[in-house]
Amino acid sequence: MAVLPPDPVFSLRSPEMGAVNSLCFHESERLLAGTFKGKVFLWDLQTNRSALNFEVGTEPITSLHHTKEHLITQEKGGTITTFSISNSSYVKERSIPGNHLGYCRTALHINANNTNEQLLFYPCEEAAIGVLHVTDPAAPTQMLVADDPQLPKLGCVTCFKPFECASQLFLLAGYESGHFLTWDLSSGVMIDVTELAPEALTVDYDHITNRGIVGSASDKLTTFSYQRQSMQLQRGSELCIKNPGVNCVRIRSDQKVFSSAGWDGRIRIFSWKSLRPLAVLTQHKQGGVMDLAYSPQPVSMWNAPIMAAAGRDAQISLWDLYN
């Protein structure tokens, strides 16, 4: 007998919300959703009700990040806006006009050794990457520019992942050409170029297991690792999926599983140790799943860590899987 896919523990819906483009948790009891209409909805997971919603702009919200003190949004077109928390609401602090016509999402890194340092990486025009110091408005914005004439034609940046290794901070960035560049951020120097996956859309990497995963417009997920001494990227195996197109890949922080969000509306769960497929979730039947997010701690309503998923069908599904 075929094994039926599990059901979500809950689905969040609001007539006003519409299609969802991005998700992030604030601690574990609040979930924020960025919509195609340019709004942010805050969901209280103790009541499963929308506690607040507000307009950021008219463009879809491409990505969201929440720290203890700030909410950071990215709109289609590349505009970055930071908000501070004030009296249970969000107050706009500053906005950086964008000039990125692609689909690359921002990435936030919080320094494990210095919690005051929060770096936001965001795509800029052509192949450039901006670095914003979130907690220090006076700090100048840095730029990472791949201008070496010996490089192949890269195209626009499509995805990136900051990570720490041996107390050093690195950035892995994927480009339209399929090449991935690794930057040593302590010196601002590019240290590796590897052709890894064409049409890459999303990347995640776990420094503890030294393995990462790339999703693209194809019907394959590509794994990779680093040669730790030289920090050279090494291509691994490929995992075939039934239908092409992956919007998002996420490795859970306990290194037990990773998940992919497909253009076909399927959420695929894999074992991170063996890379074996574990489940295909079919809750989202109308349009692609756009984003996935894991709660950093157990959610009290279900006494378990929760995975949230959302997309074009105007619902946010919540899952308790393989905990």
Short mmCIF file of N, CA and C in Angstrom, two decimals, residues 65 67 72 106-122 131-135 160-165 167-171 185 207:
data_model
loop_
_atom_site.label_atom_id
_atom_site.label_comp_id
_atom_site.label_asym_id
_atom_site.label_seq_id
_atom_site.Cartn_x
_atom_site.Cartn_y
_atom_site.Cartn_z
N HIS A 65 13.15 38.90 7.62
CA HIS A 65 14.01 38.46 8.72
C HIS A 65 13.57 39.20 9.98
N THR A 67 14.89 39.91 14.00
CA THR A 67 15.82 39.79 15.12
C THR A 67 15.07 40.20 16.39
N ILE A 72 13.17 43.08 9.04
CA ILE A 72 13.80 43.51 7.78
C ILE A 72 13.02 42.90 6.63
N THR A 106 17.37 38.10 0.23
CA THR A 106 18.38 38.53 1.19
C THR A 106 18.72 37.39 2.15
N ALA A 107 19.86 37.53 2.83
CA ALA A 107 20.27 36.55 3.85
C ALA A 107 20.80 37.32 5.05
N LEU A 108 20.41 36.89 6.25
CA LEU A 108 20.84 37.55 7.49
C LEU A 108 21.78 36.64 8.24
N HIS A 109 22.88 37.20 8.72
CA HIS A 109 23.82 36.44 9.56
C HIS A 109 24.00 37.18 10.88
N ILE A 110 23.77 36.45 11.98
CA ILE A 110 24.01 36.98 13.31
C ILE A 110 25.27 36.32 13.85
N ASN A 111 26.28 37.11 14.14
CA ASN A 111 27.57 36.59 14.59
C ASN A 111 27.41 35.81 15.88
N ALA A 112 27.84 34.55 15.87
CA ALA A 112 27.69 33.68 17.05
C ALA A 112 28.54 34.17 18.21
N ASN A 113 29.64 34.86 17.93
CA ASN A 113 30.54 35.34 18.99
C ASN A 113 30.24 36.77 19.40
N ASN A 114 29.49 37.48 18.58
CA ASN A 114 29.17 38.88 18.88
C ASN A 114 27.73 39.12 18.44
N THR A 115 26.79 38.97 19.39
CA THR A 115 25.37 39.05 19.05
C THR A 115 24.95 40.44 18.60
N ASN A 116 25.80 41.44 18.80
CA ASN A 116 25.46 42.78 18.35
C ASN A 116 25.71 42.95 16.86
N GLU A 117 26.52 42.07 16.26
CA GLU A 117 26.82 42.19 14.84
C GLU A 117 25.80 41.39 14.03
N GLN A 118 25.00 42.10 13.26
CA GLN A 118 24.00 41.47 12.40
C GLN A 118 24.22 42.00 10.99
N LEU A 119 24.57 41.11 10.08
CA LEU A 119 24.90 41.50 8.71
C LEU A 119 23.81 41.00 7.77
N LEU A 120 23.29 41.89 6.96
CA LEU A 120 22.30 41.55 5.94
C LEU A 120 22.97 41.59 4.57
N PHE A 121 22.88 40.49 3.86
CA PHE A 121 23.43 40.41 2.50
C PHE A 121 22.27 40.55 1.52
N TYR A 122 22.42 41.44 0.55
CA TYR A 122 21.32 41.68 -0.38
C TYR A 122 21.85 41.87 -1.79
N VAL A 131 26.33 44.56 1.67
CA VAL A 131 26.42 44.07 3.05
C VAL A 131 26.03 45.22 3.97
N LEU A 132 24.90 45.05 4.67
CA LEU A 132 24.36 46.10 5.54
C LEU A 132 24.53 45.70 7.00
N HIS A 133 25.07 46.60 7.83
CA HIS A 133 25.18 46.39 9.27
C HIS A 133 23.84 46.83 9.89
N VAL A 134 23.03 45.86 10.27
CA VAL A 134 21.65 46.15 10.69
C VAL A 134 21.61 46.98 11.96
N THR A 135 22.47 46.65 12.93
CA THR A 135 22.40 47.30 14.24
C THR A 135 23.26 48.56 14.33
N PHE A 160 22.34 33.21 -2.03
CA PHE A 160 23.56 33.16 -1.24
C PHE A 160 23.30 32.67 0.17
N LYS A 161 24.41 32.25 0.83
CA LYS A 161 24.34 31.71 2.18
C LYS A 161 25.59 32.12 2.95
N PRO A 162 25.45 32.97 3.98
CA PRO A 162 26.59 33.25 4.86
C PRO A 162 26.76 32.15 5.89
N PHE A 163 28.01 31.87 6.27
CA PHE A 163 28.26 30.83 7.27
C PHE A 163 29.61 31.06 7.93
N GLU A 164 29.75 30.51 9.13
CA GLU A 164 31.01 30.60 9.87
C GLU A 164 31.72 29.26 9.84
N CYS A 165 33.04 29.31 9.73
CA CYS A 165 33.87 28.11 9.77
C CYS A 165 35.18 28.50 10.44
N SER A 167 35.67 30.10 13.15
CA SER A 167 35.55 31.48 13.63
C SER A 167 35.73 32.52 12.53
N GLN A 168 35.72 32.10 11.28
CA GLN A 168 35.77 33.04 10.16
C GLN A 168 34.42 33.04 9.45
N LEU A 169 34.08 34.21 8.89
CA LEU A 169 32.80 34.36 8.21
C LEU A 169 33.02 34.31 6.70
N PHE A 170 32.20 33.49 6.04
CA PHE A 170 32.27 33.33 4.59
C PHE A 170 30.88 33.58 3.99
N LEU A 171 30.88 33.85 2.69
CA LEU A 171 29.63 33.96 1.94
C LEU A 171 29.74 33.13 0.68
N LEU A 185 34.94 36.94 4.18
CA LEU A 185 34.44 38.27 4.51
C LEU A 185 35.36 39.04 5.46
N HIS A 207 27.42 24.00 8.35
CA HIS A 207 28.87 23.92 8.57
C HIS A 207 29.25 22.77 9.50
#
